[in-house]
Structures are given as C-alpha cells and as structure tokens.
Amino acid sequence: MIQFFITGTSSGIGYQLAMQALEDGHKVVGISRRHVINHPNYRHLTYNLNNYDEYKLINFNINKEAEKLVLVNNAGWLGDVKPAGQVSPASIERAYQINLIAPSILCKLFIEQTEKLEAEKVIVNISSGAASYPVSGWSTYCASKAGINLFTQVLREDYPNIHSFAIAPGIVDTDMQGEIRRLDTEDFPDKQRFVDYKDKGELSSPIDVASKLLKVIKHPETAPDCVFSLRDT
Ligand SMILES: NC(=O)c1ccc[n+]([C@@H]2O[C@H](COP(=O)([O-])OP(=O)(O)OC[C@H]3O[C@@H](n4cnc5c(N)ncnc54)[C@H](OP(=O)(O)O)[C@@H]3O)[C@@H](O)[C@H]2O)c1
C-alpha cells in the first residue's frame, strides 16, 4: 500500500490523482481549503496554504504499514495577472506562499517525519512549463515555479535516497485554465493562445495527467529526469 499526501485535492489534477490512488486501494491524506472527497481511505486536512500558522504543526501521521510514502505538492495559484509593476504586494506574497513556500515547508516536514522509516519515499512538486520561459503578466507564477524546480534539484542533492521530481503537467483542462481564458487581454496579452488551445481541443485531461503522475510515482526509475514535462513522456 502507498500512502499519499497530496495538496490541492479539491479540484483539477490533485482531485483526479487522489481519486485514482484511492481506486487503486491506496491511502490518501488531502490538503486544501475545500473538502470534496469522501472515501474510507481518504482523510482531509482543511488548511489554507497561504497561512503558515494553519499548517505548521501538521502531523503526517505516517502509516507504518505503507511500503511507499509520497508527497505531492500540487496546490497552485496563478496570482494576479498583470504587468509586474501593477501586481499588489498581497498577491505577490500569496502566490509565493502557495507555489513555493508551502511546498518547501511541506517537503521539510515530510522529510523530518519520515527519515527514520524504511519505506521508499517519493516527492513530486507540480511545476509548470512557465518555469522555463517568460510569460507576460505571470511574473510571480513563473518565478515561483522556476524556484520550485531548483528547490527540487537541491532536494535530490541533499537526499539522494528520496525520489524527488518537479513535473510540469502540460496544459490541462482544469479550473486554472478557465481562469486564464477569463482574463482581460489588456492584463494578459497572450490570452488568445489559451482560448485557442481549448477551442482546438489541445488541452490534456486531468484524468490522463493523473494517470501519468501515478505511473512516475509507482515506477520512479522510469522518469526521464528530476525536472521534466509530462508532454515529453
Ligand atoms: N492546468 C494547467 O494547465 C496547469 C499547467 C501547468 C501547471 N499547473 C499546475 O498544476 C497544479 C494544479 O492545478 P490545476 O490546474 O489542477 O488547478 P485547479 O483545478 O485550480 O486546482 C488548484 C488546487 O489548489 C488548491 N489551492 C489553491 N489555493 C490554495 C490555498 N490557499 N490553500 C490550499 N489549497 C489551495 C485548490 O484548493 P482550494 O481552492 O479548495 O483550496 C485546488 O484544489 C498547480 O500547481 C498548477 O500551477 C497547471
């Protein structure tokens, strides 16, 4: 049995990943503000990852029977989409909290609470293609995802025994993409590109993305690299 700890299980990729893990008979602890999954093997922790005081005392309550322990930092937030000089300090802080600071702290707590256990360990930080190239209006999102990529590479150096990955899921048909298509073109000049992806049926489904993530988690030795995109697999 694998024990999963997944953030952002109330929608999109995180929801599908949790559901597929549960269908496979594994145990899942999910973290998000909304609690939408009810299953005998699912436990929900209602935390706002923008607020360190809410999750700092998290106890992963590791199941000693688990042969594999998996942390998936999936929760993410695009932040205010505007030219960098117009983004509010509150949005900048919140985006870094959710996309970079909370995942870094959850990795630290997961490592601390599992280091004496024999079980195999996997950490997956959900990144983005936007970590590798500039997207106008997405300064904090791009920077926070670039940060999580390098953070994950350092994890590999610090803990070679943990399978650590930063994985870009591709362009996926979730609430986040809906939010992007509703943006004002003045704030986000690239909006039409994302409208076209949807119109041309080019978005990946969260179900397919979750099943590819599950494959990497089950067989980490098959992953192409520490940092990679599911589009290349
Ligand atoms: N969709 C794409 O095309 C795409 C592309 C590249 C990367 N990604 C990345 O994939 C990951 C999942 O995104 P998605 O597309 O599945 O988006 P989504 O459907 O909007 O889901 C986002 C999840 O993050 C959680 N979350 C957001 N803010 C939170 C907070 N303050 N505290 C706790 N949880 C919070 C949400 O839960 P609550 O609202 O219930 O708190 C929700 O479960 C993100 O890291 C995103 O950056 C997505």
XYZ file of N, CA and C and ligand atoms in Angstrom:
747
model
N 0.837 -1.198 0.000
C 0.000 0.000 0.000
C 0.883 1.264 0.000
N 0.456 2.227 -0.792
C 1.175 3.511 -0.830
C 0.372 4.515 -0.008
N 1.053 5.320 0.794
C 0.354 6.411 1.485
C 0.717 7.727 0.793
N -0.317 8.412 0.319
C -0.146 9.680 -0.391
C -0.501 10.861 0.502
N 0.242 11.936 0.345
C -0.107 13.241 0.920
C -0.154 14.191 -0.269
N -1.323 14.692 -0.586
C -1.485 15.484 -1.818
C -2.130 16.822 -1.475
N -1.542 17.903 -1.913
C -2.197 19.207 -1.711
C -3.047 19.542 -2.938
N -4.109 20.297 -2.689
C -4.982 20.713 -3.792
C -5.839 19.571 -4.312
N -6.471 18.815 -3.373
C -7.282 17.653 -3.789
C -8.743 18.022 -4.055
N -9.077 19.313 -4.007
C -10.495 19.675 -4.190
C -10.861 19.894 -5.657
N -9.870 19.976 -6.564
C -10.231 20.110 -7.979
C -9.060 19.727 -8.871
N -9.349 19.670 -10.189
C -8.302 19.513 -11.194
C -7.414 18.291 -11.020
N -6.118 18.510 -11.203
C -5.130 17.426 -11.213
C -5.077 16.712 -9.857
N -5.089 17.491 -8.776
C -4.976 16.912 -7.430
C -6.164 16.020 -7.100
N -7.354 16.451 -7.513
C -8.571 15.657 -7.277
C -8.459 14.324 -8.020
N -8.080 14.387 -9.307
C -8.001 13.161 -10.112
C -6.918 12.224 -9.588
N -5.798 12.803 -9.173
C -4.718 11.960 -8.651
C -5.177 11.238 -7.376
N -5.841 11.986 -6.486
C -6.333 11.378 -5.241
C -7.343 10.273 -5.561
N -8.265 10.533 -6.491
C -9.298 9.539 -6.808
C -8.679 8.275 -7.410
N -7.697 8.453 -8.300
C -7.079 7.269 -8.926
C -6.273 6.464 -7.905
N -5.613 7.171 -6.983
C -4.850 6.469 -5.941
C -5.814 5.672 -5.041
N -6.958 6.281 -4.719
C -7.953 5.600 -3.879
C -8.536 4.381 -4.612
N -8.813 4.561 -5.917
C -9.362 3.434 -6.706
C -8.381 2.265 -6.751
N -7.083 2.595 -6.689
C -6.035 1.552 -6.700
C -5.853 0.895 -5.329
N -6.599 1.375 -4.309
C -6.521 0.769 -2.979
C -5.503 1.419 -2.049
N -4.991 2.601 -2.410
C -4.011 3.265 -1.559
C -4.697 4.210 -0.565
N -3.903 4.763 0.347
C -4.461 5.703 1.335
C -4.026 7.114 0.972
N -4.932 8.073 1.121
C -4.632 9.446 0.731
C -4.995 10.416 1.852
N -4.051 11.302 2.156
C -4.341 12.464 3.001
C -4.325 13.664 2.061
N -5.417 14.403 2.014
C -5.509 15.544 1.100
C -5.557 16.855 1.863
N -4.977 17.883 1.255
C -4.954 19.207 1.880
C -5.488 20.235 0.887
N -6.522 20.969 1.287
C -6.991 22.131 0.505
C -8.013 22.854 1.381
N -8.480 23.992 0.904
C -9.470 24.727 1.713
C -10.833 24.066 1.618
N -11.167 23.525 0.430
C -12.454 22.837 0.271
C -12.264 21.333 0.433
N -13.233 20.698 1.078
C -13.186 19.247 1.283
C -14.262 18.620 0.401
N -13.845 17.942 -0.669
C -14.868 17.399 -1.575
C -14.822 15.871 -1.696
N -13.745 15.230 -1.231
C -13.652 13.768 -1.397
C -14.094 13.070 -0.116
N -15.000 12.128 -0.265
C -15.401 11.290 0.870
C -15.156 9.844 0.475
N -14.249 9.192 1.211
C -13.874 7.806 0.881
C -13.270 7.231 2.163
N -13.496 5.944 2.423
C -12.965 5.366 3.679
C -11.441 5.490 3.812
N -10.717 5.518 2.691
C -9.244 5.597 2.763
C -8.724 7.021 2.563
N -9.656 7.991 2.666
C -9.242 9.392 2.457
C -9.429 10.181 3.750
N -8.410 10.968 4.097
C -8.522 11.876 5.255
C -8.219 13.281 4.757
N -9.069 14.218 5.125
C -8.858 15.582 4.618
C -8.354 16.516 5.722
N -7.399 17.355 5.365
C -6.925 18.401 6.273
C -7.288 19.737 5.624
N -8.153 20.490 6.267
C -8.597 21.757 5.683
C -7.631 22.857 6.095
N -6.678 23.134 5.239
C -5.692 24.180 5.524
C -5.654 25.163 4.370
N -5.423 26.416 4.715
C -5.119 27.424 3.709
C -3.596 27.509 3.614
N -3.041 27.105 2.485
C -1.574 27.057 2.354
C -0.953 28.440 2.214
N -1.803 29.447 2.211
C -1.302 30.829 2.252
C -0.976 31.230 3.687
N -1.380 30.395 4.644
C -1.244 30.771 6.053
C -0.418 29.719 6.806
N 0.861 30.028 6.978
C 1.798 29.094 7.618
C 1.308 28.651 9.009
N 0.670 29.574 9.746
C 0.204 29.224 11.094
C -0.808 28.075 11.070
N -1.525 27.914 9.940
C -2.536 26.844 9.870
C -1.891 25.464 9.716
N -0.797 25.393 8.924
C -0.280 24.052 8.620
C 1.071 23.730 9.263
N 1.622 24.690 10.056
C 2.996 24.476 10.554
C 3.115 23.277 11.498
N 2.015 22.932 12.177
C 2.097 21.812 13.122
C 1.584 20.514 12.499
N 1.518 20.474 11.183
C 0.966 19.285 10.513
C 1.706 18.030 10.958
N 0.901 17.014 11.271
C 1.485 15.713 11.595
C 1.021 14.764 10.495
N 1.973 14.242 9.723
C 1.589 13.415 8.586
C 0.982 12.075 9.031
N 1.075 11.769 10.354
C 0.507 10.506 10.860
C 0.829 9.344 9.929
N 2.113 9.131 9.749
C 2.576 8.134 8.787
C 2.052 6.751 9.158
N 1.525 6.056 8.165
C 1.066 4.690 8.354
C 2.279 3.763 8.242
N 2.606 3.089 9.340
C 3.829 2.261 9.395
C 3.771 1.076 8.422
N 2.557 0.735 7.985
C 2.384 -0.395 7.052
C 2.745 -0.012 5.609
N 2.797 1.291 5.335
C 2.978 1.726 3.942
C 4.356 1.345 3.424
N 4.388 0.761 2.201
C 5.707 0.426 1.626
C 6.295 1.609 0.877
N 5.420 2.596 0.564
C 5.912 3.791 -0.118
C 5.180 5.001 0.450
N 5.916 6.087 0.664
C 5.322 7.332 1.178
C 5.537 8.411 0.132
N 4.454 9.091 -0.232
C 4.516 10.011 -1.365
C 3.930 11.371 -0.996
N 4.713 12.415 -1.183
C 4.205 13.785 -1.007
C 4.066 14.417 -2.390
N 2.873 14.917 -2.693
C 2.671 15.628 -3.968
C 2.235 17.058 -3.658
N 3.136 17.993 -3.881
C 2.802 19.415 -3.721
C 2.184 19.882 -5.030
N 0.861 19.846 -5.060
C 0.137 20.134 -6.308
C -0.620 21.458 -6.255
N -1.056 21.900 -5.064
C -1.854 23.134 -4.982
C -1.074 24.283 -5.626
N -1.781 25.103 -6.370
C -1.094 26.227 -7.014
C -2.050 27.367 -7.267
N -1.477 28.522 -7.454
C -2.288 29.720 -7.715
C -1.552 30.599 -8.708
N -2.286 31.076 -9.701
C -1.701 31.900 -10.759
C -1.294 33.288 -10.253
N -1.991 33.767 -9.238
C -1.726 35.134 -8.756
C -2.420 36.147 -9.644
N -2.339 37.410 -9.259
C -2.894 38.467 -10.101
C -2.113 38.487 -11.402
N -2.835 38.493 -12.531
C -2.141 38.529 -13.820
C -2.155 39.964 -14.323
N -1.016 40.599 -14.253
C -0.840 41.999 -14.666
C 0.649 42.216 -14.888
N 1.025 43.300 -15.596
C 2.448 43.636 -15.654
C 3.015 43.759 -14.232
N 4.266 43.343 -14.051
C 4.840 43.200 -12.705
C 4.677 44.440 -11.816
N 4.756 45.617 -12.425
C 4.653 46.845 -11.626
C 3.258 47.127 -11.113
N 2.263 46.383 -11.617
C 0.882 46.625 -11.188
C 0.329 45.549 -10.251
N 1.133 44.518 -9.985
C 0.642 43.428 -9.119
C 0.693 43.885 -7.663
N -0.346 43.575 -6.889
C -0.370 44.034 -5.490
C 0.637 43.226 -4.664
N 1.234 43.872 -3.651
C 2.147 43.138 -2.768
C 1.464 41.921 -2.134
N 0.158 42.037 -1.838
C -0.556 40.912 -1.210
C -0.606 39.717 -2.166
N -0.812 39.985 -3.478
C -0.859 38.887 -4.450
C 0.526 38.261 -4.615
N 1.550 39.111 -4.631
C 2.925 38.587 -4.763
C 3.217 37.645 -3.593
N 2.870 38.108 -2.381
C 3.169 37.300 -1.196
C 2.388 35.984 -1.224
N 1.108 36.082 -1.578
C 0.245 34.892 -1.562
C 0.707 33.859 -2.602
N 1.065 34.339 -3.794
C 1.499 33.392 -4.837
C 2.780 32.663 -4.416
N 3.726 33.405 -3.844
C 4.945 32.715 -3.382
C 4.627 31.754 -2.239
N 3.718 32.170 -1.347
C 3.354 31.274 -0.232
C 2.817 29.954 -0.758
N 1.845 30.033 -1.668
C 1.157 28.812 -2.122
C 2.046 27.977 -3.046
N 2.773 28.652 -3.953
C 3.514 27.917 -5.004
C 4.927 27.516 -4.607
N 5.509 28.225 -3.640
C 6.924 27.947 -3.335
C 7.184 27.719 -1.841
N 6.643 28.608 -0.996
C 6.979 28.494 0.435
C 6.288 27.279 1.063
N 4.977 27.137 0.848
C 4.280 25.971 1.434
C 4.876 24.650 0.928
N 5.110 24.486 -0.390
C 5.733 23.221 -0.823
C 7.100 22.982 -0.178
N 7.904 24.049 -0.031
C 9.233 23.872 0.578
C 9.087 23.432 2.039
N 8.153 24.059 2.751
C 7.968 23.707 4.175
C 7.381 22.299 4.305
N 6.434 21.958 3.427
C 5.844 20.608 3.500
C 6.900 19.544 3.175
N 7.808 19.847 2.233
C 8.919 18.905 1.959
C 9.761 18.721 3.211
N 10.090 19.841 3.854
C 10.922 19.785 5.070
C 10.242 18.924 6.147
N 8.951 19.159 6.377
C 8.232 18.423 7.417
C 8.095 16.944 7.054
N 7.851 16.670 5.770
C 7.716 15.285 5.299
C 9.044 14.538 5.508
N 10.149 15.173 5.130
C 11.467 14.529 5.273
C 11.754 14.254 6.755
N 11.490 15.286 7.576
C 11.735 15.171 9.020
C 10.925 14.020 9.634
N 9.660 13.931 9.245
C 8.773 12.947 9.887
C 8.900 11.545 9.301
N 9.630 11.415 8.167
C 9.723 10.071 7.561
C 11.150 9.529 7.558
N 12.111 10.354 8.025
C 13.508 9.956 7.772
C 13.918 8.662 8.470
N 13.258 8.301 9.577
C 13.648 7.059 10.279
C 12.919 5.840 9.731
N 12.036 6.036 8.757
C 11.251 4.914 8.241
C 11.923 4.289 7.025
N 11.762 2.983 6.926
C 12.387 2.221 5.828
C 11.684 2.425 4.491
N 10.415 2.820 4.525
C 9.615 2.881 3.291
C 10.308 3.725 2.227
N 10.063 3.361 0.945
C 10.561 4.159 -0.165
C 9.836 5.514 -0.147
N 10.539 6.581 -0.498
C 9.909 7.911 -0.452
C 9.972 8.599 -1.816
N 8.864 9.253 -2.156
C 8.783 9.991 -3.423
C 8.211 11.374 -3.127
N 8.852 12.395 -3.675
C 8.304 13.757 -3.589
C 8.072 14.257 -5.011
N 6.844 14.702 -5.279
C 6.541 15.295 -6.589
C 6.067 16.727 -6.352
N 6.806 17.676 -6.885
C 6.370 19.072 -6.842
C 5.827 19.418 -8.224
N 4.557 19.838 -8.272
C 3.967 20.148 -9.575
C 4.438 21.536 -10.000
N 5.139 21.533 -11.135
C 5.715 22.767 -11.654
C 4.888 23.234 -12.848
N 5.537 23.855 -13.808
C 4.826 24.369 -14.983
C 5.840 24.621 -16.096
N 5.365 24.554 -17.341
C 6.218 24.967 -18.461
C 6.645 26.414 -18.279
N 5.793 27.192 -17.585
C 6.078 28.621 -17.374
C 7.255 28.853 -16.423
N 7.822 27.770 -15.890
C 9.041 27.898 -15.075
C 10.254 28.127 -15.977
N 10.110 27.834 -17.266
C 11.275 27.826 -18.161
C 11.278 28.941 -19.185
N 10.192 29.693 -19.286
C 10.180 30.817 -20.237
C 9.272 31.917 -19.684
N 9.555 33.182 -20.066
C 8.762 34.279 -19.501
C 7.392 34.390 -20.165
N 6.354 34.542 -19.353
C 5.003 34.788 -19.865
C 4.583 36.151 -19.323
N 4.304 37.070 -20.230
C 3.961 38.428 -19.794
C 2.740 38.414 -18.880
N 2.830 39.065 -17.727
C 1.719 39.119 -16.769
C 1.801 38.054 -15.681
N 2.703 37.097 -15.843
C 2.786 35.974 -14.891
C 4.079 36.016 -14.059
N 4.552 37.209 -13.690
C 5.881 37.292 -13.069
C 6.022 36.400 -11.834
N 5.052 36.469 -10.924
C 5.204 35.670 -9.690
C 4.994 34.185 -9.958
N 4.062 33.877 -10.865
C 3.812 32.457 -11.179
C 5.070 31.837 -11.799
N 5.616 32.491 -12.843
C 6.835 31.963 -13.487
C 7.969 31.823 -12.470
N 8.163 32.876 -11.666
C 9.293 32.865 -10.725
C 9.111 31.794 -9.646
N 7.873 31.638 -9.158
C 7.662 30.647 -8.093
C 7.842 29.227 -8.641
N 7.404 28.991 -9.883
C 7.561 27.645 -10.454
C 9.035 27.382 -10.815
N 9.754 28.423 -11.272
C 11.192 28.254 -11.522
C 11.889 27.927 -10.191
N 11.439 28.590 -9.126
C 12.014 28.351 -7.796
C 11.798 26.908 -7.349
N 10.604 26.380 -7.595
C 10.336 25.001 -7.124
C 11.159 23.999 -7.936
N 11.454 24.328 -9.200
C 12.315 23.419 -9.978
C 13.697 23.302 -9.339
N 14.291 24.433 -9.025
C 15.647 24.388 -8.468
C 15.636 23.824 -7.048
N 14.589 24.178 -6.285
C 14.442 23.608 -4.935
C 14.468 22.074 -5.024
N 13.749 21.541 -5.993
C 13.633 20.081 -6.128
C 14.985 19.462 -6.524
N 15.728 20.182 -7.385
C 17.053 19.669 -7.758
C 17.980 19.638 -6.544
N 17.832 20.639 -5.671
C 18.652 20.638 -4.444
C 18.227 19.491 -3.517
N 16.910 19.228 -3.464
C 16.440 18.086 -2.654
C 17.164 16.805 -3.069
N 17.294 16.626 -4.391
C 17.985 15.431 -4.919
C 19.429 15.346 -4.419
N 20.084 16.524 -4.364
C 21.475 16.550 -3.875
C 21.509 16.236 -2.385
N 20.576 16.841 -1.627
C 20.566 16.667 -0.170
C 20.131 15.255 0.246
N 19.180 14.695 -0.508
C 18.589 13.393 -0.127
C 18.545 12.459 -1.337
N 19.698 11.881 -1.728
C 19.701 11.017 -2.914
C 18.802 9.790 -2.756
N 18.466 9.447 -1.520
C 17.603 8.258 -1.303
C 16.124 8.554 -1.535
N 15.763 9.846 -1.677
C 14.361 10.194 -1.939
C 14.220 10.460 -3.436
N 13.205 9.888 -4.059
C 12.938 10.157 -5.481
C 12.214 11.499 -5.558
N 12.928 12.555 -5.933
C 12.312 13.892 -5.971
C 12.157 14.361 -7.415
N 10.979 14.888 -7.726
C 10.695 15.356 -9.088
C 9.972 16.696 -9.064
N 10.283 17.533 -10.043
C 9.444 18.711 -10.335
C 8.878 18.446 -11.720
N 7.569 18.319 -11.799
C 6.944 17.860 -13.046
C 5.969 18.915 -13.575
N 6.192 19.333 -14.824
C 5.241 20.234 -15.484
C 4.160 19.361 -16.118
N 2.880 19.625 -15.809
C 1.836 18.703 -16.284
C 1.388 18.935 -17.713
N 1.864 20.000 -18.374
C 1.337 20.358 -19.698
C 0.172 21.326 -19.504
N -0.608 21.522 -20.553
C -1.740 22.449 -20.455
C -2.987 21.605 -20.228
N -3.568 21.752 -19.064
C -4.561 20.785 -18.587
C -5.921 21.459 -18.387
N -6.965 20.745 -18.759
C -8.323 21.296 -18.732
C -8.880 21.321 -17.298
N -8.453 22.335 -16.540
C -8.899 22.462 -15.144
C -9.429 23.884 -14.919
N -9.856 24.135 -13.670
C -10.362 25.476 -13.323
C -9.318 26.554 -13.620
N -8.023 26.201 -13.432
C -6.964 27.192 -13.654
C -6.973 27.691 -15.112
N -7.198 26.775 -16.059
C -7.249 27.182 -17.477
C -8.491 28.044 -17.737
N -9.608 27.714 -17.070
C -10.826 28.529 -17.207
C -10.553 29.950 -16.741
N -9.835 30.027 -15.621
C -9.471 31.343 -15.053
C -8.618 32.129 -16.072
N -7.689 31.449 -16.732
C -6.801 32.102 -17.715
C -7.623 32.644 -18.891
N -8.602 31.849 -19.348
C -9.404 32.279 -20.509
C -10.331 33.451 -20.159
N -10.590 33.655 -18.854
C -11.459 34.777 -18.443
C -10.672 36.070 -18.192
N -9.334 36.006 -18.310
C -8.523 37.202 -18.020
C -8.777 38.304 -19.040
N -8.471 39.520 -18.634
C -8.583 40.681 -19.502
C -7.373 40.705 -20.452
N -7.618 40.873 -21.752
C -6.498 40.860 -22.709
C -5.485 41.968 -22.416
N -5.965 43.060 -21.838
C -5.041 44.162 -21.510
C -4.003 43.721 -20.461
N -4.476 42.922 -19.498
C -3.557 42.426 -18.462
C -2.744 41.241 -18.974
N -3.342 40.483 -19.917
C -2.704 39.238 -20.355
C -2.742 39.137 -21.877
N -1.737 39.734 -22.536
C -1.737 39.799 -23.999
C -1.777 38.422 -24.674
N -1.340 37.394 -23.980
C -1.242 36.055 -24.571
C -2.541 35.247 -24.460
N -3.624 35.903 -23.974
C -4.862 35.168 -23.667
C -5.385 34.332 -24.835
N -5.344 34.899 -26.082
C -5.938 34.197 -27.225
C -5.314 32.815 -27.449
N -4.009 32.727 -27.157
C -3.326 31.434 -27.329
C -4.020 30.349 -26.481
N -4.427 30.732 -25.255
C -5.050 29.763 -24.346
C -6.503 29.484 -24.746
N -7.177 30.507 -25.302
C -8.539 30.289 -25.814
C -8.467 29.283 -26.973
N -7.437 29.460 -27.832
C -7.277 28.562 -28.981
C -6.987 27.121 -28.536
N -6.157 26.960 -27.518
C -5.869 25.590 -27.038
C -7.178 24.873 -26.726
N -8.079 25.590 -26.025
C -9.358 24.975 -25.631
C -10.215 24.703 -26.874
N -10.318 25.717 -27.754
C -11.176 25.578 -28.940
C -10.700 24.458 -29.859
N -9.374 24.275 -29.927
C -8.833 23.240 -30.830
C -8.702 21.878 -30.138
N -9.187 21.797 -28.907
C -9.143 20.515 -28.176
C -7.726 20.080 -27.840
N -6.845 21.069 -27.587
C -5.436 20.716 -27.335
C -5.083 20.568 -25.854
N -6.085 20.716 -24.970
C -5.776 20.587 -23.540
C -5.725 19.109 -23.146
N -4.805 18.790 -22.233
C -4.776 17.414 -21.694
C -5.902 17.287 -20.676
N -6.367 16.062 -20.490
C -7.411 15.880 -19.467
C -6.722 15.613 -18.121
N -7.328 16.119 -17.034
C -6.734 15.857 -15.715
C -6.665 14.364 -15.400
N -7.555 13.583 -16.010
C -7.535 12.121 -15.781
C -6.248 11.523 -16.364
N -5.908 11.924 -17.604
C -4.676 11.399 -18.229
C -3.427 11.865 -17.474
N -3.454 13.149 -17.071
C -2.300 13.693 -16.347
C -2.109 12.938 -15.028
N -3.216 12.709 -14.316
C -3.123 11.986 -13.033
C -2.588 10.577 -13.259
N -3.016 9.920 -14.347
C -2.542 8.547 -14.522
C -1.054 8.532 -14.897
N -0.584 9.557 -15.630
C 0.864 9.626 -15.920
C 1.660 9.905 -14.632
N 1.095 10.772 -13.771
C 1.798 11.057 -12.500
C 1.887 9.790 -11.647
N 0.787 9.051 -11.643
C 0.755 7.816 -10.851
C 1.803 6.816 -11.350
N 1.982 6.787 -12.672
C 2.977 5.875 -13.251
C 4.392 6.248 -12.765
N 4.678 7.560 -12.759
C 6.000 8.012 -12.284
C 6.178 7.665 -10.805
N 5.105 7.872 -10.035
C 5.182 7.609 -8.589
C 5.411 6.118 -8.326
N 4.733 5.284 -9.107
C 4.880 3.828 -8.900
C 6.230 3.328 -9.410
N 6.716 3.945 -10.509
C 7.984 3.482 -11.114
C 8.915 4.680 -11.302
N 9.414 5.266 -10.208
C 10.217 6.482 -10.333
C 11.457 6.305 -11.193
N 11.945 5.062 -11.296
C 13.164 4.811 -12.087
C 12.913 5.038 -13.582
N 11.647 5.084 -14.014
C 11.348 5.278 -15.443
C 11.265 6.769 -15.821
N 11.317 7.659 -14.837
C 11.190 9.095 -15.141
C 12.421 9.586 -15.880
N 12.245 10.480 -16.853
C 13.393 10.898 -17.673
C 14.415 11.744 -16.916
N 13.978 12.476 -15.890
C 14.895 13.414 -15.226
C 14.291 13.839 -13.888
N 15.018 14.696 -13.162
C 14.464 15.256 -11.917
C 13.396 16.300 -12.252
N 13.684 17.140 -13.246
C 12.736 18.176 -13.684
C 12.318 17.829 -15.111
N 11.049 17.630 -15.337
C 10.618 17.296 -16.706
C 9.144 17.635 -16.907
N 8.730 17.571 -18.186
C 7.334 17.836 -18.522
C 6.662 16.534 -18.938
N 5.414 16.360 -18.518
C 4.669 15.159 -18.912
C 4.433 15.139 -20.416
N 4.518 16.321 -21.044
C 4.330 16.364 -22.508
C 5.440 15.612 -23.217
N 6.606 15.464 -22.568
C 7.734 14.758 -23.193
C 7.737 13.266 -22.862
N 6.690 12.796 -22.187
C 6.717 11.365 -21.803
C 5.700 10.581 -22.628
N -3.995 23.437 -15.527
C -2.865 23.690 -16.190
O -2.858 23.901 -17.421
C -1.558 23.720 -15.455
C -0.392 23.931 -16.213
C 0.828 23.960 -15.558
C 0.870 23.761 -14.185
N -0.267 23.567 -13.468
C -0.151 23.363 -12.023
O -0.903 22.230 -11.644
C -1.287 22.352 -10.265
C -2.763 22.028 -10.114
O -3.513 22.991 -10.817
P -4.921 22.681 -11.509
O -4.773 23.052 -12.920
O -5.390 21.326 -11.131
O -5.786 23.849 -10.834
P -7.147 23.905 -10.026
O -8.161 22.972 -10.590
O -7.460 25.351 -9.939
O -6.740 23.338 -8.583
C -5.940 24.077 -7.692
C -5.930 23.353 -6.351
O -5.064 24.101 -5.484
C -5.724 24.308 -4.247
N -5.341 25.576 -3.643
C -5.281 26.790 -4.252
N -5.014 27.733 -3.322
C -4.903 27.094 -2.125
C -4.660 27.532 -0.796
N -4.501 28.826 -0.498
N -4.602 26.604 0.197
C -4.807 25.296 -0.078
N -5.048 24.821 -1.316
C -5.107 25.714 -2.327
C -7.217 24.372 -4.613
O -7.986 24.008 -3.464
P -8.942 25.006 -2.641
O -9.396 26.075 -3.575
O -10.038 24.101 -2.152
O -8.091 25.495 -1.512
C -7.310 23.311 -5.708
O -7.551 22.048 -5.138
C -0.917 23.782 -9.856
O 0.292 23.768 -9.127
C -0.719 24.489 -11.186
O 0.175 25.570 -11.080
C -1.490 23.534 -14.081
